[in-house]
PDB file of C-alpha atoms and ligand atoms in Angstrom:
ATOM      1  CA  UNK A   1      58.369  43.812 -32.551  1.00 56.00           C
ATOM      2  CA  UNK A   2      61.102  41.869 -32.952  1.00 61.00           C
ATOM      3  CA  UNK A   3      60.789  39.093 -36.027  1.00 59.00           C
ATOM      4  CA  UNK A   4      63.768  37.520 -35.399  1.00 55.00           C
ATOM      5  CA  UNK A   5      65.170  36.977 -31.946  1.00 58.00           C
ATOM      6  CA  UNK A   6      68.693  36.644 -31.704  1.00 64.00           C
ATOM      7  CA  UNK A   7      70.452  33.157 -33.241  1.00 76.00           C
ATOM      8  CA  UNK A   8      73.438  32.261 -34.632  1.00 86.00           C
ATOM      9  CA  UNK A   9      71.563  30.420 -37.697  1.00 92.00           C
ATOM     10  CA  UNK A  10      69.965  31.814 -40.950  1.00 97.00           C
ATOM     11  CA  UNK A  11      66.888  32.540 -41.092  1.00 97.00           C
ATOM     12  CA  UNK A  12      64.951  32.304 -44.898  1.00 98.00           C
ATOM     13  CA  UNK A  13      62.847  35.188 -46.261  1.00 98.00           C
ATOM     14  CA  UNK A  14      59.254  33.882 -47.703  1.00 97.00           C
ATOM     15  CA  UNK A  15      59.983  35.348 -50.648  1.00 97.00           C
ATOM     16  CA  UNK A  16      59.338  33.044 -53.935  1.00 97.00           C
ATOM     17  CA  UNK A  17      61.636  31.879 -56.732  1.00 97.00           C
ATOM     18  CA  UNK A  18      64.315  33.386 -54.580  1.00 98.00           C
ATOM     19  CA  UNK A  19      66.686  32.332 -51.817  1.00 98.00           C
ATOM     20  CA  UNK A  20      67.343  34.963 -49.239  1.00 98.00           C
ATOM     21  CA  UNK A  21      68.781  34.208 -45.737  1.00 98.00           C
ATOM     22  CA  UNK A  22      69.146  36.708 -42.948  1.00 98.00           C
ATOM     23  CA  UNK A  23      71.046  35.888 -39.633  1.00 98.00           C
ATOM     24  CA  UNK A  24      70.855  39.300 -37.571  1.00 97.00           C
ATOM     25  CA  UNK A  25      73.821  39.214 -35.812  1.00 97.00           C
ATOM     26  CA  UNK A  26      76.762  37.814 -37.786  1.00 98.00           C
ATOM     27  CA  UNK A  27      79.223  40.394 -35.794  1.00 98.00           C
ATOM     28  CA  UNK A  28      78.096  41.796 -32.028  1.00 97.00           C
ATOM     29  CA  UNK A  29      77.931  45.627 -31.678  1.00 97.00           C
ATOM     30  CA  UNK A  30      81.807  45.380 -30.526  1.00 98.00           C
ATOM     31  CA  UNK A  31      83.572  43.987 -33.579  1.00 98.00           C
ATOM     32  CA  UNK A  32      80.761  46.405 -35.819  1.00 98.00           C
ATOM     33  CA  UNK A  33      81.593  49.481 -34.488  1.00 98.00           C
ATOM     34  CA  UNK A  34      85.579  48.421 -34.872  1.00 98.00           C
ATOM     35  CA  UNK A  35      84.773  47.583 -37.862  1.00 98.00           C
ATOM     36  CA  UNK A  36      82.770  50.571 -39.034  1.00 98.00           C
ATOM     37  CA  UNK A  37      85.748  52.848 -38.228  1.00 98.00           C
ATOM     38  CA  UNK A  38      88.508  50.408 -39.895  1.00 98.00           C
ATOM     39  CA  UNK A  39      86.621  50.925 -42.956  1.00 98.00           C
ATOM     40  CA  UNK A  40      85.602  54.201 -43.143  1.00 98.00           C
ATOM     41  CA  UNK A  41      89.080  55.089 -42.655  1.00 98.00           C
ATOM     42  CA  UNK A  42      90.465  52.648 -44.946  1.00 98.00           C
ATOM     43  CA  UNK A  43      89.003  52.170 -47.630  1.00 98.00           C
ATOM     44  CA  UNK A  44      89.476  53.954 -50.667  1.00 96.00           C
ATOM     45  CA  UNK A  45      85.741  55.607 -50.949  1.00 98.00           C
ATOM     46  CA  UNK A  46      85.004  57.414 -54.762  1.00 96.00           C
ATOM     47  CA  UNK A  47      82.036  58.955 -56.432  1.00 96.00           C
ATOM     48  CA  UNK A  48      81.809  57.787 -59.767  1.00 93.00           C
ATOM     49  CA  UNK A  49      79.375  59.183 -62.466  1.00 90.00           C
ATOM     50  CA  UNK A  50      77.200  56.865 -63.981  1.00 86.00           C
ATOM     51  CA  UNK A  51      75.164  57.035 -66.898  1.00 83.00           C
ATOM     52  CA  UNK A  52      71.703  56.304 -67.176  1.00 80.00           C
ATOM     53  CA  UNK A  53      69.865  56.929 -70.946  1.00 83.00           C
ATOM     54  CA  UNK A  54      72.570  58.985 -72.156  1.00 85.00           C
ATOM     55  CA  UNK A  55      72.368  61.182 -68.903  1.00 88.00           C
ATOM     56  CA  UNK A  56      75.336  61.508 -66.394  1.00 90.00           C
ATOM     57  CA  UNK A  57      74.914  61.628 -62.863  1.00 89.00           C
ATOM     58  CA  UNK A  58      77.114  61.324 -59.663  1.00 94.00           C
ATOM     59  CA  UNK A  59      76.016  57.905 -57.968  1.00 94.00           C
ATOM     60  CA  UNK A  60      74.668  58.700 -55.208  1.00 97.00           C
ATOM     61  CA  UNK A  61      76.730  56.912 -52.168  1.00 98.00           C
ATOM     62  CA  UNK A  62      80.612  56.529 -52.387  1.00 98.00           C
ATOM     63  CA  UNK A  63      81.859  53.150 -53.555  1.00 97.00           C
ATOM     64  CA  UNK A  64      85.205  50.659 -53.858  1.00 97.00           C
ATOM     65  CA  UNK A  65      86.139  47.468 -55.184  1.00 96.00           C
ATOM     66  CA  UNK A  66      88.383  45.236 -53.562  1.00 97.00           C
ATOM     67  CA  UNK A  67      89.574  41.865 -55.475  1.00 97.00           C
ATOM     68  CA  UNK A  68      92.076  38.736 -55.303  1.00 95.00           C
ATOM     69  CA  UNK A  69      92.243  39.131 -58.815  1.00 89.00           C
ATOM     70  CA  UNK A  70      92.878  42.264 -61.464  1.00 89.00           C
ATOM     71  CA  UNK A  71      89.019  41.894 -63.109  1.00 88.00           C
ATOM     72  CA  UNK A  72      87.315  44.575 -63.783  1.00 88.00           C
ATOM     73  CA  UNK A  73      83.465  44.916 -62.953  1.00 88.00           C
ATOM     74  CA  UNK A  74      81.200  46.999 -64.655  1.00 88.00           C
ATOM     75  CA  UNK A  75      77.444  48.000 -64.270  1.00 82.00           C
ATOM     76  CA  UNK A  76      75.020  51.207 -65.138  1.00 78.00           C
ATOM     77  CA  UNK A  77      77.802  51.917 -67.679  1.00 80.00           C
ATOM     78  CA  UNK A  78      80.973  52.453 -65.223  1.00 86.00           C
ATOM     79  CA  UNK A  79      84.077  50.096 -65.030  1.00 90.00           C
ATOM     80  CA  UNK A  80      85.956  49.582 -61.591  1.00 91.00           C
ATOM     81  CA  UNK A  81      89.255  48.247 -61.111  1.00 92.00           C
ATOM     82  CA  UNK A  82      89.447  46.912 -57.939  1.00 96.00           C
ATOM     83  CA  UNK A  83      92.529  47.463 -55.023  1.00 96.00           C
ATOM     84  CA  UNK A  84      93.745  44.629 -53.242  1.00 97.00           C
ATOM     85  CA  UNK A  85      92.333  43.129 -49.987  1.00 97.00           C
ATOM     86  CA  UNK A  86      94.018  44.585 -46.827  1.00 98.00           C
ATOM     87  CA  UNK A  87      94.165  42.943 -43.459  1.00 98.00           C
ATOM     88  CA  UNK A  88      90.326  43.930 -41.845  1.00 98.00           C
ATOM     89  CA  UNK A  89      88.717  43.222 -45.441  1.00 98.00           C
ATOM     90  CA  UNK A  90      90.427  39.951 -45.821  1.00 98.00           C
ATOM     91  CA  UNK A  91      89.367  38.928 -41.946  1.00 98.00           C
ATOM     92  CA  UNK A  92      85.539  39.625 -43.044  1.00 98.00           C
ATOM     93  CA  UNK A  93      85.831  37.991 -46.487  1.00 98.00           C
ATOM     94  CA  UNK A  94      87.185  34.774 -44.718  1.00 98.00           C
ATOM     95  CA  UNK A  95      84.913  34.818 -41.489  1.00 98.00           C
ATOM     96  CA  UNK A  96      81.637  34.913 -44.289  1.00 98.00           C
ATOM     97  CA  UNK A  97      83.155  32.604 -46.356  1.00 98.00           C
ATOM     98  CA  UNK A  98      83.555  29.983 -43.540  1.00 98.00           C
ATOM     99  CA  UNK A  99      79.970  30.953 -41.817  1.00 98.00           C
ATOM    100  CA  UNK A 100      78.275  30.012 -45.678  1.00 98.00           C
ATOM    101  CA  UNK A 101      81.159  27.739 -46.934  1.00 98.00           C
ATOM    102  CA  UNK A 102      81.189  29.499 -50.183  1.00 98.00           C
ATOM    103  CA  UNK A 103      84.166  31.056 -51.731  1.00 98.00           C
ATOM    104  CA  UNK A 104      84.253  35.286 -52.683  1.00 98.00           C
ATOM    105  CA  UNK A 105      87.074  36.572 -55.006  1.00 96.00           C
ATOM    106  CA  UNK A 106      85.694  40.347 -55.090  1.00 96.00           C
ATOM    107  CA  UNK A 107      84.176  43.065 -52.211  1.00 97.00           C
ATOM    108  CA  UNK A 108      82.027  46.006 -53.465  1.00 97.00           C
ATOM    109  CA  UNK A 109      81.681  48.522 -50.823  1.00 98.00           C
ATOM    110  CA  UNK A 110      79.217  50.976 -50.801  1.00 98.00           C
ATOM    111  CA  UNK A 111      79.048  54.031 -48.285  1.00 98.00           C
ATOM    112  CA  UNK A 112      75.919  55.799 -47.904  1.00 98.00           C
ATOM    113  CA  UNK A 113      76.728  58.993 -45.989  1.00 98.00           C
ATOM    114  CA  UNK A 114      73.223  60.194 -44.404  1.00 98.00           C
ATOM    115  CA  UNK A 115      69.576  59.204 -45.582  1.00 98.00           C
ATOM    116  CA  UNK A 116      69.683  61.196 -49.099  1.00 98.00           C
ATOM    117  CA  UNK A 117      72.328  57.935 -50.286  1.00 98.00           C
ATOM    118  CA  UNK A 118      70.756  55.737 -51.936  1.00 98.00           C
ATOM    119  CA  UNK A 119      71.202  52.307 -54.196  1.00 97.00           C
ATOM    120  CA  UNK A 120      68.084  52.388 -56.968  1.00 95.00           C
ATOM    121  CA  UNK A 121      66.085  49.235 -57.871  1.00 97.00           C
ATOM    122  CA  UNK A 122      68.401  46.458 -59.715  1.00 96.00           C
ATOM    123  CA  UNK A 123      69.407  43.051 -59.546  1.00 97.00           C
ATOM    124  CA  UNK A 124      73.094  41.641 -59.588  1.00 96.00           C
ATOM    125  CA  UNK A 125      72.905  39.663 -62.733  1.00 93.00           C
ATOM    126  CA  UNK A 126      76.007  41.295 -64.780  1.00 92.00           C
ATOM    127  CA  UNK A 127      77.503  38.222 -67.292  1.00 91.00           C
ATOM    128  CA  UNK A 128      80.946  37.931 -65.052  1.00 92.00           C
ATOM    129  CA  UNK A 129      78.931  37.197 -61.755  1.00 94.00           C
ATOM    130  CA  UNK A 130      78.086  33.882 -63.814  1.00 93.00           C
ATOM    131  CA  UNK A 131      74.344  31.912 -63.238  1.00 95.00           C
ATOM    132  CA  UNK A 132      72.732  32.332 -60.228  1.00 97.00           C
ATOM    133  CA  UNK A 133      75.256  34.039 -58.385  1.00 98.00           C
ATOM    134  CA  UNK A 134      75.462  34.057 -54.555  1.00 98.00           C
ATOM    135  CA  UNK A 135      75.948  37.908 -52.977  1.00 98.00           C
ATOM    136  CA  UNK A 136      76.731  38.591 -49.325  1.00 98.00           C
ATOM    137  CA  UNK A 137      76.165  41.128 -47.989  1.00 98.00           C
ATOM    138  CA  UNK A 138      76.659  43.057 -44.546  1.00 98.00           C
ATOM    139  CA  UNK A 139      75.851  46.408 -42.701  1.00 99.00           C
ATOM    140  CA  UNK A 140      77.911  48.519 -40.491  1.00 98.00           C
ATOM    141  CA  UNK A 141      76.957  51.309 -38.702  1.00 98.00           C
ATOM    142  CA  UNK A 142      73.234  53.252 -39.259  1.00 98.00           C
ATOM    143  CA  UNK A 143      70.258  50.813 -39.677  1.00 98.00           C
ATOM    144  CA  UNK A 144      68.597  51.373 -43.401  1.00 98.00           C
ATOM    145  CA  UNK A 145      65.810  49.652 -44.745  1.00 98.00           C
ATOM    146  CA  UNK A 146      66.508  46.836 -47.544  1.00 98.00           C
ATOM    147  CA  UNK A 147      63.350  46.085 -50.089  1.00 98.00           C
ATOM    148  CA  UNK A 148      63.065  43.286 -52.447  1.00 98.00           C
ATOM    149  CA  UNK A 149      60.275  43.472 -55.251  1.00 98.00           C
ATOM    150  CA  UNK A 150      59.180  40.574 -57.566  1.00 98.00           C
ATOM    151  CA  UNK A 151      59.757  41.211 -61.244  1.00 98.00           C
ATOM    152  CA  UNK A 152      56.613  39.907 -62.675  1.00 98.00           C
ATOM    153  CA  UNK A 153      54.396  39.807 -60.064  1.00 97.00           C
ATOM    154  CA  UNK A 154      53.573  42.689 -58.302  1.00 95.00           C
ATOM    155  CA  UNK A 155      52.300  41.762 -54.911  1.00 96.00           C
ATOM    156  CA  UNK A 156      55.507  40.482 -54.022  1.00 97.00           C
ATOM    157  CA  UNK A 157      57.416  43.149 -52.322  1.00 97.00           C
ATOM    158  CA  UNK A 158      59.528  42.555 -49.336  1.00 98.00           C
ATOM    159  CA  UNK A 159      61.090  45.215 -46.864  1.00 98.00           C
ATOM    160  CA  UNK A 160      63.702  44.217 -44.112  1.00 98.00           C
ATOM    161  CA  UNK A 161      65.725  46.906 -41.796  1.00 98.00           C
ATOM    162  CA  UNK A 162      69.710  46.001 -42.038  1.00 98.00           C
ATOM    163  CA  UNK A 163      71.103  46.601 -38.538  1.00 98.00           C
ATOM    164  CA  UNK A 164      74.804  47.020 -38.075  1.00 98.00           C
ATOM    165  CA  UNK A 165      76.580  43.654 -37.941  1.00 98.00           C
ATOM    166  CA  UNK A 166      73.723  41.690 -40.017  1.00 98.00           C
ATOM    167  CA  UNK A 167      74.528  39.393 -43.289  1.00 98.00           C
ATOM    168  CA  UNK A 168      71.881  38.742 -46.134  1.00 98.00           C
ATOM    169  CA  UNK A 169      72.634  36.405 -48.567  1.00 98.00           C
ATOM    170  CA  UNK A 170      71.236  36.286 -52.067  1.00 98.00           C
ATOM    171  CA  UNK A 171      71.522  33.395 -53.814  1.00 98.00           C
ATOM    172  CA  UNK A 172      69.818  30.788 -56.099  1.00 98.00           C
ATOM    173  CA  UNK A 173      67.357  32.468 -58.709  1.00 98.00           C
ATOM    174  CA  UNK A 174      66.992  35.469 -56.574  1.00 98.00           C
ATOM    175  CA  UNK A 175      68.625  37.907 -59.250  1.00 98.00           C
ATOM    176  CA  UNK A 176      66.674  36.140 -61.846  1.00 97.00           C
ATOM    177  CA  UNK A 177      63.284  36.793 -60.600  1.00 98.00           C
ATOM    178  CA  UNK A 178      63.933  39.561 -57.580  1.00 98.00           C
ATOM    179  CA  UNK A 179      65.423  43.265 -57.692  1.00 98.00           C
ATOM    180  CA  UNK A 180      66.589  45.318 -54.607  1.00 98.00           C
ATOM    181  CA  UNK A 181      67.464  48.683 -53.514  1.00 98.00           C
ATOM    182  CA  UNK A 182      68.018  50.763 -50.523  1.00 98.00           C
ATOM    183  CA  UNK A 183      65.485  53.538 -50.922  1.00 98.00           C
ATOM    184  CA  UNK A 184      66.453  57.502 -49.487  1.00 98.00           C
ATOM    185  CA  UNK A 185      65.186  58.214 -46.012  1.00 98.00           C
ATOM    186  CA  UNK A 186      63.823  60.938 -44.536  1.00 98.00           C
ATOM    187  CA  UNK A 187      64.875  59.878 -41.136  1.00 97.00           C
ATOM    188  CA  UNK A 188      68.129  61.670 -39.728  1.00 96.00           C
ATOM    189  CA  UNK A 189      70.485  58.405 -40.135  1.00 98.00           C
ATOM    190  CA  UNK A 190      73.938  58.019 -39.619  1.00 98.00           C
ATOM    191  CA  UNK A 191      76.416  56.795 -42.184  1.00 98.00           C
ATOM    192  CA  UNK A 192      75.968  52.923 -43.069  1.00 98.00           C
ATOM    193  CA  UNK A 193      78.648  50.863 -44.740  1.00 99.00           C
ATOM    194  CA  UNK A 194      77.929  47.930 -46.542  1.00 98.00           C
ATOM    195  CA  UNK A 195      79.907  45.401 -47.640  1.00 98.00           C
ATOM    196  CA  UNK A 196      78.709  43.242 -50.942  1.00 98.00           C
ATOM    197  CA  UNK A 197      81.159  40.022 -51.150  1.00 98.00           C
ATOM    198  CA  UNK A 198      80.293  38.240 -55.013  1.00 97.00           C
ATOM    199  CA  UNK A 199      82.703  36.144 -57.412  1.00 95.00           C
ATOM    200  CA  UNK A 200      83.980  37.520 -60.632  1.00 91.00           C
ATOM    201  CA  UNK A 201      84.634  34.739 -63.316  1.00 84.00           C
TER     202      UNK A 201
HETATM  203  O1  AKG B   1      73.623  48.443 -49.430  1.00 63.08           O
HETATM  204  C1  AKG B   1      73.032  47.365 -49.555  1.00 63.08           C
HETATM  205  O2  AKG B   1      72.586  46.728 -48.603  1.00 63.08           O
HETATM  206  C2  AKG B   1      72.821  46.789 -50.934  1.00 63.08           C
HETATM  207  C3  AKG B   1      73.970  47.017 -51.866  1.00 63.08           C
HETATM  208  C4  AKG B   1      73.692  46.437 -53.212  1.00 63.08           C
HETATM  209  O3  AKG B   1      72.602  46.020 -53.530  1.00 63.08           O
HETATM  210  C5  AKG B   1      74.764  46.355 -54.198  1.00 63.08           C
HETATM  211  O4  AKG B   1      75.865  46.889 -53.974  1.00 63.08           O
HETATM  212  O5  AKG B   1      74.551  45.724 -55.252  1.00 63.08           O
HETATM  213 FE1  FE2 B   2      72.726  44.779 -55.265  1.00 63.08          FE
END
């Protein structure tokens, strides 16, 4: 069944004290698969260990950070310094930017290269991504499934399949009340990139 049939407008998740809009097809199959390749070529993709109750592990996807500026951004105990923008990156940063009319200084990238990748529950609410921070985010390549759970109330759970060329945006108190993850799958999927755009005061 198809929820939402194709539209160029956002569509809101019922999700409360959160703000979470969805517009399926923010770049046709076309300009997705171009852009898959660009950026699995291009971009710089790292494992980095992080640390999790004085444990080290290898994350487990490959990540990047691109930025206009030199700031660092660090969560589960790891620092990146991020690369600059190059030509593809910049196009997608801009293109969101005028779709939401919202500004982006900084692009994490994450690359989750078959169904054991993963991203573990968390919200994005590090100090330099200020108050109520807006995130966007899109998919390229293999469909994965994106879940939301409440942090107080536990009947509140949300699950939403990312197809290649969507764009979620998380803003308002979503962080505040909401965390997210993209859970291992079973299911023999391709590699999915994702690109998180977010502002780094
Ligand atoms: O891969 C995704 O769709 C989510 C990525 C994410 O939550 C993050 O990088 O903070
Ligand atoms: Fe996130």
């Amino acid at each position: 069944m198809n929820l939402f049939p194709q539209s160029n407008e956002f569509i809101k998740l019922p999700l409360k004290n959160a703000n979470v809009l969805y517009l399926e097809q923010f770049y046709n199959s076309e300009t997705s698969n171009f852009l898959f390749n660009t950026l699995r070529k291009e971009i710089q993709w790292q494992q980095d260990n992080i640390k999790l109750f004085g444990k080290t592990y290898k994350q487990p996807r490959l990540t990047a950070l691109y930025a206009e500026n030199e700031k660092p951004y660090s969560y589960s105990n790891i620092t990146m310094y991020p690369e600059s923008f190059f030509k593809e990156l910049e196009q997608v940063k801009s293109d969101i930017e005028e779709k939401i009319a919202h500004k982006f200084t900084t692009c994490l990238a994450n690359l989750y290269r078959t169904g054991n990748d993963s991203n573990g529950w968390h919200s994005d609410n590090e100090k330099e991504l200020g108050h109520n921070p807006v995130i966007a985010s899109l998919s390229l390549g293999a469909t994965r499934s994106f879940q939301l759970k409440h942090k107080t109330d536990s009947s509140q759970r949300f699950n939403i399949e990312l197809p290649s060329g969507s764009l979620l945006i998380m803003k308002g108190t979503t962080q505040e009340f909401w965390k997210h993850q993209i859970p291992k799958t079973k299911k023999h999927v391709g590699e999915r990139i994702n690109l998180t755009f977010r502002t780094i005061l």
